[in-house]
Short mmCIF file of C-alpha atoms in Angstrom, two decimals:
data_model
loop_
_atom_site.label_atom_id
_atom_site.label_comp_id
_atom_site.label_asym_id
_atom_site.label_seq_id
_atom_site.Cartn_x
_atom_site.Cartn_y
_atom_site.Cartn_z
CA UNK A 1 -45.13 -16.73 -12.55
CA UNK A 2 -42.63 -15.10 -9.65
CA UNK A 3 -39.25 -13.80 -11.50
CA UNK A 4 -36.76 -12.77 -9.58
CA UNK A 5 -34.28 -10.00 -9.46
CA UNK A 6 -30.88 -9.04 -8.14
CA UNK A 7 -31.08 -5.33 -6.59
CA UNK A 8 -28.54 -3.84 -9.10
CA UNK A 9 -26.82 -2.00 -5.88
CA UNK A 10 -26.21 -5.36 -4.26
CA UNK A 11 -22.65 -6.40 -4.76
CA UNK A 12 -21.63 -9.83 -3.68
CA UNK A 13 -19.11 -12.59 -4.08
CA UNK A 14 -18.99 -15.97 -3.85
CA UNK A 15 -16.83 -17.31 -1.13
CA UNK A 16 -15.07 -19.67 -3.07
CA UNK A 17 -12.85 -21.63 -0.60
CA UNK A 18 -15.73 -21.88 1.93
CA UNK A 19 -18.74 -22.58 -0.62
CA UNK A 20 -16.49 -26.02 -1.64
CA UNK A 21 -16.31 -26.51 2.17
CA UNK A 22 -19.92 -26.25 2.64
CA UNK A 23 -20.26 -28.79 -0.04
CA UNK A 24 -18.13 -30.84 1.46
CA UNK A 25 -19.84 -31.46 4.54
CA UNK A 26 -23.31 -31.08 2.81
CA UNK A 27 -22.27 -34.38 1.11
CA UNK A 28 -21.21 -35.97 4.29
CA UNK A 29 -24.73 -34.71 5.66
CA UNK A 30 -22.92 -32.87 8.08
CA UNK A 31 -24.08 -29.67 9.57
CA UNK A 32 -23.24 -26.54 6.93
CA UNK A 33 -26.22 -24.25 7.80
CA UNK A 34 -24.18 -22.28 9.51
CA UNK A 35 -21.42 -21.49 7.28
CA UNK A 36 -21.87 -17.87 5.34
CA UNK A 37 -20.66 -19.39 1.64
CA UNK A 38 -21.76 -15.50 -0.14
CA UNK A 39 -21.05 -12.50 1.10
CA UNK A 40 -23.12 -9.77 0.21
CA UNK A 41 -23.01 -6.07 0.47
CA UNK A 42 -25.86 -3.55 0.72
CA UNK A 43 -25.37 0.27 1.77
CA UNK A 44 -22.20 -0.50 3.69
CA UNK A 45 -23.29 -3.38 5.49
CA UNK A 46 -22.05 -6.90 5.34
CA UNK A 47 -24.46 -10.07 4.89
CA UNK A 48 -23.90 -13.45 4.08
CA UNK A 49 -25.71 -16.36 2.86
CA UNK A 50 -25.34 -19.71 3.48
CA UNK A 51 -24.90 -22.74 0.87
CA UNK A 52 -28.61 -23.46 0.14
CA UNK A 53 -29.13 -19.11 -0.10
CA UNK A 54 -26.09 -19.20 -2.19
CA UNK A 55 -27.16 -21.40 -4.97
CA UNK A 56 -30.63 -19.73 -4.99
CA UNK A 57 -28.83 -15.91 -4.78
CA UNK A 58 -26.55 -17.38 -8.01
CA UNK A 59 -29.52 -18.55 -9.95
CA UNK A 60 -31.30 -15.30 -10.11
CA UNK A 61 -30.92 -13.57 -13.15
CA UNK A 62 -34.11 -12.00 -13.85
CA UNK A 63 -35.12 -14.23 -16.22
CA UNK A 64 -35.29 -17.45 -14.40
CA UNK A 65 -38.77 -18.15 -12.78
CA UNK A 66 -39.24 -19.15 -8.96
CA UNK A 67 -40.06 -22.45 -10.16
CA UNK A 68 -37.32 -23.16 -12.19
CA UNK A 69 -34.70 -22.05 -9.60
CA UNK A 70 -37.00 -24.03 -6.79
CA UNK A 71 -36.38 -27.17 -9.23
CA UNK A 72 -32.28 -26.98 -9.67
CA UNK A 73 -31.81 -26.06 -6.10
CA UNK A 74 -34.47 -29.52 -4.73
CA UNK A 75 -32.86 -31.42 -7.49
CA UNK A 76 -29.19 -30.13 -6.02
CA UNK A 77 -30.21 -31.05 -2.68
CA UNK A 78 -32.42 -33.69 -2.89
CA UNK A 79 -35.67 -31.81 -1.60
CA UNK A 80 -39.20 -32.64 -2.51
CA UNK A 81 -40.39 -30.64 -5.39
CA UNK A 82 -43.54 -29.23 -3.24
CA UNK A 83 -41.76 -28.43 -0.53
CA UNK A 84 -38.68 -26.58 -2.15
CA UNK A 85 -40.64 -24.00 -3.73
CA UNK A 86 -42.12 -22.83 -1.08
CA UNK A 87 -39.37 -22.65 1.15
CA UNK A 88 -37.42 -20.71 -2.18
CA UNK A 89 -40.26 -18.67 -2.08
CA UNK A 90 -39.62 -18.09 1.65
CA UNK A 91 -36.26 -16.79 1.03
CA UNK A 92 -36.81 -14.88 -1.60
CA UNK A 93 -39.55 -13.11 0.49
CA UNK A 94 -37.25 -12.08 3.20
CA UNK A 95 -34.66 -10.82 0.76
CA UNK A 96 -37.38 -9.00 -0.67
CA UNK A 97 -38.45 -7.53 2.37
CA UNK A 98 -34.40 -5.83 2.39
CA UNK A 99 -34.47 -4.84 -0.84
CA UNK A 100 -31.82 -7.01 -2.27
CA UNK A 101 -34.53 -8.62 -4.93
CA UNK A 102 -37.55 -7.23 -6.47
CA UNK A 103 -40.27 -10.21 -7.17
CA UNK A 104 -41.87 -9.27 -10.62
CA UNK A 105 -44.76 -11.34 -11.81
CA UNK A 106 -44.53 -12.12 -15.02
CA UNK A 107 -46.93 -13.84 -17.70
CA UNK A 108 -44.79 -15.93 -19.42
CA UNK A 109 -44.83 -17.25 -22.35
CA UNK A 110 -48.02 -19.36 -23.51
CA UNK A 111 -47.40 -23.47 -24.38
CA UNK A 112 -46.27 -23.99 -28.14
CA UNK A 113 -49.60 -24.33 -29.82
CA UNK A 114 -50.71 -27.92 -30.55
CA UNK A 115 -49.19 -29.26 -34.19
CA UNK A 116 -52.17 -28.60 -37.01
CA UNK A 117 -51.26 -28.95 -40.25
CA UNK A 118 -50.07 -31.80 -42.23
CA UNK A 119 -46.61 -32.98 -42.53
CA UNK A 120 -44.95 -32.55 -45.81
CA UNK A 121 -43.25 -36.37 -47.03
CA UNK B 1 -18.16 -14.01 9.52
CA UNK B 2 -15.63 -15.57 8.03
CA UNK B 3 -14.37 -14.34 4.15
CA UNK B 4 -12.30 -16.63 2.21
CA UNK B 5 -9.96 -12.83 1.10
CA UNK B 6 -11.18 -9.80 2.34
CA UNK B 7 -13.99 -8.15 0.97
CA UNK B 8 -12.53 -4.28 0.93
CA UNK B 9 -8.36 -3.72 0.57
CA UNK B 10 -6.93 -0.52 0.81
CA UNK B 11 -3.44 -0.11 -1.27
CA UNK B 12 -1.07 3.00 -0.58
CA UNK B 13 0.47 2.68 -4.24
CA UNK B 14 3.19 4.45 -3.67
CA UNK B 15 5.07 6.87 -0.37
CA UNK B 16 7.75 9.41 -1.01
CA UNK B 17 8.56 7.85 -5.01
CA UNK B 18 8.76 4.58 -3.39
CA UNK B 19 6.60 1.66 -4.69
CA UNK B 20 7.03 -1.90 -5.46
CA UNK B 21 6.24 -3.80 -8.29
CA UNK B 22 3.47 -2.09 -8.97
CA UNK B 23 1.71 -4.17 -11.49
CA UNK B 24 1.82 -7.50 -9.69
CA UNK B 25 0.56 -6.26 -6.51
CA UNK B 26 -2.80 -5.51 -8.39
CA UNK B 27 -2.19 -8.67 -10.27
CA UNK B 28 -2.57 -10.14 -7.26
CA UNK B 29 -5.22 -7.95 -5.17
CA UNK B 30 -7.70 -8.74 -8.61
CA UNK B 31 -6.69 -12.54 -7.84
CA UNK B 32 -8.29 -12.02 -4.42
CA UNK B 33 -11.89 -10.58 -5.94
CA UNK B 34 -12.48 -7.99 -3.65
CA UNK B 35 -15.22 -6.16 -4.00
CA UNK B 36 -14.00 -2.89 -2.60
CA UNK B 37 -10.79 -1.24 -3.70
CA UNK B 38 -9.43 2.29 -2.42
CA UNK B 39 -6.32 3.16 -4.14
CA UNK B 40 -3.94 5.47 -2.27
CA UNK B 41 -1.59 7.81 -4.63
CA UNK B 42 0.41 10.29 -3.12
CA UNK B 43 2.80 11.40 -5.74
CA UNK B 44 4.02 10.93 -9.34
CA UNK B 45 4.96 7.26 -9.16
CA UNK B 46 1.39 6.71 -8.60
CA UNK B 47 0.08 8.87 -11.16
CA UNK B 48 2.10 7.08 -13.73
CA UNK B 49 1.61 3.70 -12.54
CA UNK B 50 -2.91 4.63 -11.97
CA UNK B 51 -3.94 3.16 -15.25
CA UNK B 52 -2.04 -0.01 -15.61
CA UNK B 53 -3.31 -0.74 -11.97
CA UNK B 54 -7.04 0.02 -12.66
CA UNK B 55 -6.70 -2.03 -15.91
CA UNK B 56 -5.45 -5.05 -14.50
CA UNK B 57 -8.22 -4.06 -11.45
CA UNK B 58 -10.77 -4.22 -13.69
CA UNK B 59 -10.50 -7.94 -15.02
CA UNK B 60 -11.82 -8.56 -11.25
CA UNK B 61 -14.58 -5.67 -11.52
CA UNK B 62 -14.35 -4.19 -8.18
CA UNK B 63 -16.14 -0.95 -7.19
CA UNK B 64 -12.36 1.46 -7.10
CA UNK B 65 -11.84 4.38 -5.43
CA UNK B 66 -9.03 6.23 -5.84
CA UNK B 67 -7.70 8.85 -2.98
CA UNK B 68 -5.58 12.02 -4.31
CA UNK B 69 -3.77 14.43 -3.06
CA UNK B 70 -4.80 18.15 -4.20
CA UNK B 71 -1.82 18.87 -6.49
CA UNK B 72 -2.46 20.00 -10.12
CA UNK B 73 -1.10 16.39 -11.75
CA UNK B 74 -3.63 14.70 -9.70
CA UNK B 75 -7.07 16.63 -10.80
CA UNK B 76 -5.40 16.18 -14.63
CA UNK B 77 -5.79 12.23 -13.78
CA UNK B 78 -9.21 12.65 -13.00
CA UNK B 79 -10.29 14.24 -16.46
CA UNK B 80 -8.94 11.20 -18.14
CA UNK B 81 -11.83 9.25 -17.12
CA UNK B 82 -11.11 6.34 -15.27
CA UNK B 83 -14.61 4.33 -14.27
CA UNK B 84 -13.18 4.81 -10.85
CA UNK B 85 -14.96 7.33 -8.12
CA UNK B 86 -12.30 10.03 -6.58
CA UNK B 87 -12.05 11.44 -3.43
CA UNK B 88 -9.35 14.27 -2.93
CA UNK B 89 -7.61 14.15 0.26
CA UNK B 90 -7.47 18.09 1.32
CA UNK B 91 -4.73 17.89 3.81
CA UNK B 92 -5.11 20.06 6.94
CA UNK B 93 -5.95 23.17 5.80
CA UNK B 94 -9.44 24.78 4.70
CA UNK B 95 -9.40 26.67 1.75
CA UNK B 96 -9.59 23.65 -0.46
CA UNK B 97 -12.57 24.58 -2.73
CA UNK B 98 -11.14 26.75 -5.39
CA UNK B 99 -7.92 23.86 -5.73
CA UNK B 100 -10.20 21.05 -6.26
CA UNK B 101 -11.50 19.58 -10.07
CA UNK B 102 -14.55 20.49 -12.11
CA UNK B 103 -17.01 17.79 -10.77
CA UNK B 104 -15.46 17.22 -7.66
CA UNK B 105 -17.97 14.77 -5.62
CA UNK B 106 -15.92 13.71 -2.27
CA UNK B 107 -12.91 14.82 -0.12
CA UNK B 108 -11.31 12.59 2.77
CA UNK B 109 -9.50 14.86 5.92
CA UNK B 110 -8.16 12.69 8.45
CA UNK B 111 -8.31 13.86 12.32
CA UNK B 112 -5.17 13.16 13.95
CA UNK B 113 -3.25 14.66 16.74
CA UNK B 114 -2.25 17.57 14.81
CA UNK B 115 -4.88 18.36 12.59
CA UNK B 116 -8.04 17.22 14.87
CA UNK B 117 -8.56 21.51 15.81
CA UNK B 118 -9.06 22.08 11.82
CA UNK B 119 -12.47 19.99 11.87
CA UNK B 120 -14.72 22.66 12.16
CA UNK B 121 -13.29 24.78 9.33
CA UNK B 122 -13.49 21.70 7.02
CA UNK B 123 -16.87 20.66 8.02
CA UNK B 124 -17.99 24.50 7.69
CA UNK B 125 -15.97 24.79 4.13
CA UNK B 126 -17.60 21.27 2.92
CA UNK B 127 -21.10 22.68 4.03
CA UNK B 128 -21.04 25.19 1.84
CA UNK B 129 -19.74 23.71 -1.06
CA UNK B 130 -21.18 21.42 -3.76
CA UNK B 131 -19.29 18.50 -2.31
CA UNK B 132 -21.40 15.47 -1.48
CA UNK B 133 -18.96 13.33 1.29
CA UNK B 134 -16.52 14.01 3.67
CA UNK B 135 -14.51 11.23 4.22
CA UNK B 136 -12.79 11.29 8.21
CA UNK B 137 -10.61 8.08 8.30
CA UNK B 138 -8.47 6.93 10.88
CA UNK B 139 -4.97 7.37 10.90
CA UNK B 140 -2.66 5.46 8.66
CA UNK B 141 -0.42 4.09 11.35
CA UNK B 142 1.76 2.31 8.67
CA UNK B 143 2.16 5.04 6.72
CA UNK B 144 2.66 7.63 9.76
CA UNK B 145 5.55 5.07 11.06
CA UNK B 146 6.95 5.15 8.30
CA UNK B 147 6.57 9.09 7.20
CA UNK B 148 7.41 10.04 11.04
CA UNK B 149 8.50 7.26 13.34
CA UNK B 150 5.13 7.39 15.73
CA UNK B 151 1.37 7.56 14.87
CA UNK B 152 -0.42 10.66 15.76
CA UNK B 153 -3.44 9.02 17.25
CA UNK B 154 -6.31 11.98 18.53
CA UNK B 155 -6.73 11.60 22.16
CA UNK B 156 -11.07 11.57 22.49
CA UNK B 157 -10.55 14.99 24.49
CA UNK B 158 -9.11 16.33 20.87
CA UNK B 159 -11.93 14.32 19.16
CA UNK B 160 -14.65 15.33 21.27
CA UNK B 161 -13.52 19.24 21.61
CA UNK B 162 -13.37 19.02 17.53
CA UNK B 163 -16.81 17.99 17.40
CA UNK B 164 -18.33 20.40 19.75
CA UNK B 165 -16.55 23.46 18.24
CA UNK B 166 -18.28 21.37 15.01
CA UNK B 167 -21.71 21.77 16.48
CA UNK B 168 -20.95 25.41 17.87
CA UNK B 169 -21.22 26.28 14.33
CA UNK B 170 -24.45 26.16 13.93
CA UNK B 171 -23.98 23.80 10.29
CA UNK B 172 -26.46 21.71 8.65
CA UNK B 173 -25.73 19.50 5.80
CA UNK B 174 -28.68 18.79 3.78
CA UNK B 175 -28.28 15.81 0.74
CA UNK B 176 -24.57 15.55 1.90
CA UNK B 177 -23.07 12.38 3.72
CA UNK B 178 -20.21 12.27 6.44
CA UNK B 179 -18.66 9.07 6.40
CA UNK B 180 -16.88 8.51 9.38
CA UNK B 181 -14.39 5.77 10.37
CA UNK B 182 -14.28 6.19 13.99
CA UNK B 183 -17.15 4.95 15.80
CA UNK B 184 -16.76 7.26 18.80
CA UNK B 185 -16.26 10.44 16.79
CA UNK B 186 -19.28 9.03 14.37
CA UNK B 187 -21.49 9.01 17.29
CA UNK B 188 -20.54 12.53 18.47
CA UNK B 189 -21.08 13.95 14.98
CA UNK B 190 -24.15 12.06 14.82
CA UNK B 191 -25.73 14.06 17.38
CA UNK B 192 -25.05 17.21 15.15
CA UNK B 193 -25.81 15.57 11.78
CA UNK B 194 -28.25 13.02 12.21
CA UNK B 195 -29.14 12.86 8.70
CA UNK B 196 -25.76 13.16 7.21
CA UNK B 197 -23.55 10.46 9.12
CA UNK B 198 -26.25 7.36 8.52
CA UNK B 199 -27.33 5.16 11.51
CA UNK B 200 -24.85 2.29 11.29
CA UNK B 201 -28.05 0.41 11.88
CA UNK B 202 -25.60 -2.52 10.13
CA UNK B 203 -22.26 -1.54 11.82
CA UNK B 204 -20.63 -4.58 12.21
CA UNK B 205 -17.77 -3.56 14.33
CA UNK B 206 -13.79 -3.29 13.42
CA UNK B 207 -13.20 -5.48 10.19
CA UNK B 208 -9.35 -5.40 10.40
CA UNK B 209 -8.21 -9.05 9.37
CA UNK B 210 -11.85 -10.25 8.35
CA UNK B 211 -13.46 -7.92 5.94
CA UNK B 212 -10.73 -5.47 5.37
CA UNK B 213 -7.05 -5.52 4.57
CA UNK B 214 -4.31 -3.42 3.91
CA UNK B 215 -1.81 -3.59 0.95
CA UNK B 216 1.44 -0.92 1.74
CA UNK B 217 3.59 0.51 -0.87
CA UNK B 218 5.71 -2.30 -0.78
CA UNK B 219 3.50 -5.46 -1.19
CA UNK B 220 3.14 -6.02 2.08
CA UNK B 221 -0.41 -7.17 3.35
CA UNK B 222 -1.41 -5.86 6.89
CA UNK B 223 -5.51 -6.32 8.60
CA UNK B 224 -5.59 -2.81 8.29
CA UNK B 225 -4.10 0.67 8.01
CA UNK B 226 -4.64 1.46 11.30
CA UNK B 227 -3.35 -2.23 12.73
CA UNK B 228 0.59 -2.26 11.89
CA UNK B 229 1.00 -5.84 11.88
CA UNK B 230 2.76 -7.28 8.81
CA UNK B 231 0.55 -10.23 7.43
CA UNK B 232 3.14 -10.81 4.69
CA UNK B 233 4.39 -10.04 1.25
CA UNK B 234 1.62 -10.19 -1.55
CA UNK B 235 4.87 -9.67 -3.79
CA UNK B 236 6.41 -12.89 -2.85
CA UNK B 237 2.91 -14.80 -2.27
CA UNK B 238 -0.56 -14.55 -3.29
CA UNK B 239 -2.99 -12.71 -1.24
CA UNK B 240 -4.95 -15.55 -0.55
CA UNK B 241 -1.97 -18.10 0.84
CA UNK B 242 -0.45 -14.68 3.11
CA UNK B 243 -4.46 -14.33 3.78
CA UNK B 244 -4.66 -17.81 5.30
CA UNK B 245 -1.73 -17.39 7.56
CA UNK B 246 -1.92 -18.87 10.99
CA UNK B 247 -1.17 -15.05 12.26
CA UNK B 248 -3.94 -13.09 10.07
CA UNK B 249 -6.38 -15.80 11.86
CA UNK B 250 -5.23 -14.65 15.35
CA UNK B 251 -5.55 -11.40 14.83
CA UNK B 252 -9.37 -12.45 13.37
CA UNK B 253 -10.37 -14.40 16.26
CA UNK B 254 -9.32 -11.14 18.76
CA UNK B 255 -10.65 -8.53 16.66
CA UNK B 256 -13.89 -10.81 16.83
CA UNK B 257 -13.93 -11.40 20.45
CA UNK B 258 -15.24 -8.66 23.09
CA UNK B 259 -12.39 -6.82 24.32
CA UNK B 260 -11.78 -7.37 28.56
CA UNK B 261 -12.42 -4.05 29.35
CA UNK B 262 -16.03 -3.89 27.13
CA UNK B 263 -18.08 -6.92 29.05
CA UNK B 264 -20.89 -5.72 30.60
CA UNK B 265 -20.65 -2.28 29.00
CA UNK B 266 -24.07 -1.55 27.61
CA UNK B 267 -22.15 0.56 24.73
CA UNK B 268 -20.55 -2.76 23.55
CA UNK B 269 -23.76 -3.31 21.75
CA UNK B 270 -23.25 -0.18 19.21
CA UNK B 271 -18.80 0.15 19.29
CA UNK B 272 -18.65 -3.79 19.25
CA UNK B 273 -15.15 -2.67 20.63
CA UNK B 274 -14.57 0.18 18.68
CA UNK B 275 -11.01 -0.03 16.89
CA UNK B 276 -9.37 -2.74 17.65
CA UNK B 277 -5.85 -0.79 15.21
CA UNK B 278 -6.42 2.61 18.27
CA UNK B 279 -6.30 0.07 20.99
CA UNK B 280 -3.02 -1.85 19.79
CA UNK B 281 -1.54 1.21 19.42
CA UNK B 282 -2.45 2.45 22.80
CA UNK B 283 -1.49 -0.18 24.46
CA UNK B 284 0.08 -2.94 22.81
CA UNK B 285 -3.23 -5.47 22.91
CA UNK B 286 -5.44 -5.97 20.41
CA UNK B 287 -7.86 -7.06 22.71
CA UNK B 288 -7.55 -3.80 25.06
CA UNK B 289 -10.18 -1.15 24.76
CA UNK B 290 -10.51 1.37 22.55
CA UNK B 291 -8.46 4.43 23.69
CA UNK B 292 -10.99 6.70 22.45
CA UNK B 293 -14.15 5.20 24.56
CA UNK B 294 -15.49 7.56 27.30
CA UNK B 295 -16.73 4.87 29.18
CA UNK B 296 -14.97 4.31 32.67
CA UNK B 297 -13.46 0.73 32.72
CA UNK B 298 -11.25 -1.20 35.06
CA UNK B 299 -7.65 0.76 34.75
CA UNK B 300 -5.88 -3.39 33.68
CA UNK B 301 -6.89 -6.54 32.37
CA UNK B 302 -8.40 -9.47 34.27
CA UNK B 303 -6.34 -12.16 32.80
CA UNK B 304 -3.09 -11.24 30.57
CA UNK B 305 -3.60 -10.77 27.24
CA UNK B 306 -1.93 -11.92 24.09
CA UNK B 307 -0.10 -9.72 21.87
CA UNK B 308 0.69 -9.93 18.41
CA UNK B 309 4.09 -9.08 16.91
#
């Protein structure tokens, strides 16, 4: 299982004003893509994310898996559960790549074991 | 890139025992979540007023820095402990090592008309100290209006013969960092101290009005130090409504565009235009030139240019 992890030396904020805008149009299924809805800052330089890298960016805590921030964000947007991990994944890869996220693997933890003894009345 | 409040804001707290109401301006800069703030204290209204600021800072959490002058009140402050990082500002003169705290870390010198000649001797006094940055900001035109009635902006002759007699010396500044607000003095530096001054690899160009902002001693909001246009009062209004003014978006959409004398210039691509604060106070446009480009550029613009007041 892929956890991932905020680069502690990554500050950012969430663009309040312009994250509701993005929402805005993303509900009228107009074009938002291009709108930078989190601004991020790394060694001095400025980045920002847009509205689908925003609510992926918000959802990592280190303790979330890829899979369950792949099934929020499809679930926000409507995506095919397939699909939207793989593109997360994407993302995630690239941010990787700058060093804003590390991408642990992690174990997990096992299934609850099946129920074996008796029930008390 | 648009910001819904600016990212970094630079407050002068106080000038000459003059400040306004202290504790709602950084009500009011923490409303704004930067996630930069450089305090500016100059004198004892400041140093009494530093850790009511920083507390009401903090309920934001922005990374604070906290520019001092050299006087014995101010390295007190620092051994009280603030979570804040301080840089001492050393004035003009070298000889600054033995005044400054135990622990000492960064010092800011700004090259302006009068002081550009001292580079060298601060650049060879920082070398040999323990001091990890120099800080070389541009000149606080607000504050230089209002200290002296002009701003002493370094002619790139001044800036250029500074950072030759610089390289002359022969200096090299291993595990130390020059950060350097002018572009065109960065890259001339650069040449000397490749290692030190960083490749601006993500140099975005002048952030006056999009990333950055300035908060005077008074409340009053401005794009920058270096850009003396009044925004508005973050005394009388929040940052974010004085923010979202139909002027701070003008002065946006200029420092954004290329300036007339820059297209075609294959420099453009690393200045982005340089400082768009220089150019407005060389000539009155915000979307002139930088006055301290060496590039040779038509001598007036093609079209005429707006000006902001």
């Amino acid at each position: 299982m892929i956890v991932p992890k905020r680069n502690p030396d990554v500050v950012w904020r969430l663009e309040k004003g312009l994250h509701a805008m993005a929402w805005d149009k993303a509900r009228k299924e107009e074009e938002f893509e291009d709108l930078g809805v989190l601004t991020l800052m790394v060694k001095g330089g400025i980045h920002q994310l847009n509205l689908v890298g925003a609510e992926i960016w918000t959802r990592i805590n280190g303790i979330s898996t890829l899979k369950k921030i792949s099934g929020e964000v499809g679930e926000l947007f409507g995506w095919e559960e397939g699909e939207t991990e793989e593109a997360v994944l994407e993302f995630l890869t690239g941010i990787a790549e700058q060093g804003w996220v590390t991408l642990n693997e992690s174990a997990g933890r096992d299934p609850a074991p099946p129920w074996k003894g008796s029930r008390k009345a | 890139m648009d910001f819904s409040v600016p990212v970094r804001i630079r407050w002068d707290v106080d000038f000459r025992e003059r400040s306004g109401r202290v504790k709602r301006i950084a009500r009011r800069i923490a409303e704004a979540s930067p996630l930069f703030v450089e305090l500016h204290i100059s004198g004892k209204r400041g140093f009494s007023e530093l850790s009511g600021i920083l507390a009401e800072l903090q309920k934001a959490g922005p990374h604070v820095s906290v520019h001092l002058p050299l006087l014995p009140q101010a390295t007190g402050m620092a051994r009280r402990g603030y979570p804040v990082d301080y840089i001492w500002d050393v004035g003009a003169t070298a000889g600054f090592v033995p005044r400054l705290p135990e622990g000492a870390a960064a010092i800011s010198f700004i090259p302006d008309e009068e002081t550009a000649e001292e580079l060298p001797e601060i650049v060879a006094e920082f070398a040999e100290s323990d001091l990890a940055e120099l800080h070389l900001p541009n000149v606080n035109a607000v504050r230089a209006v209002a200290a002296r009635g002009h701003v002493p902006v370094p002619g790139i002759d001044r800036l250029r013969a500074a950072a030759e007699a610089v390289a002359s010396l022969g200096l090299s500044l291993p595990g130390k960092r020059l950060v350097v607000h002018d572009f065109f003095l960065w890259k001339a530096l650069m040449r000397t101290f490749p290692g030190a001054t960083g490749d601006r690899v993500e140099f975005s160009g002048c952030q006056a009005g999009t990333a950055l902002a300035y908060v005077d001693w008074e409340g009053n909001l401005y794009p920058c130090d270096s850009l003396p246009i009044r925004l508005g009062s973050i005394e009388e209004r929040t940052l974010e409504e004085v923010w979202n003014s139909p002027l701070r978006g003008r002065v946006a959409d200029t420092v954004r565009s290329t300036p007339w004398a820059c297209d075609g210039c294959a420099e453009h691509r690393g200045c982005l235009g340089g400082c768009r604060g220089m150019a407005f106070l060389a000539s009155g446009f915000l979307d002139a030139p930088d006055p301290a480009c060496p590039e040779e550029r038509p001598s007036a613009p093609p079209k005429i240019a707006s000006s902001e007041s």
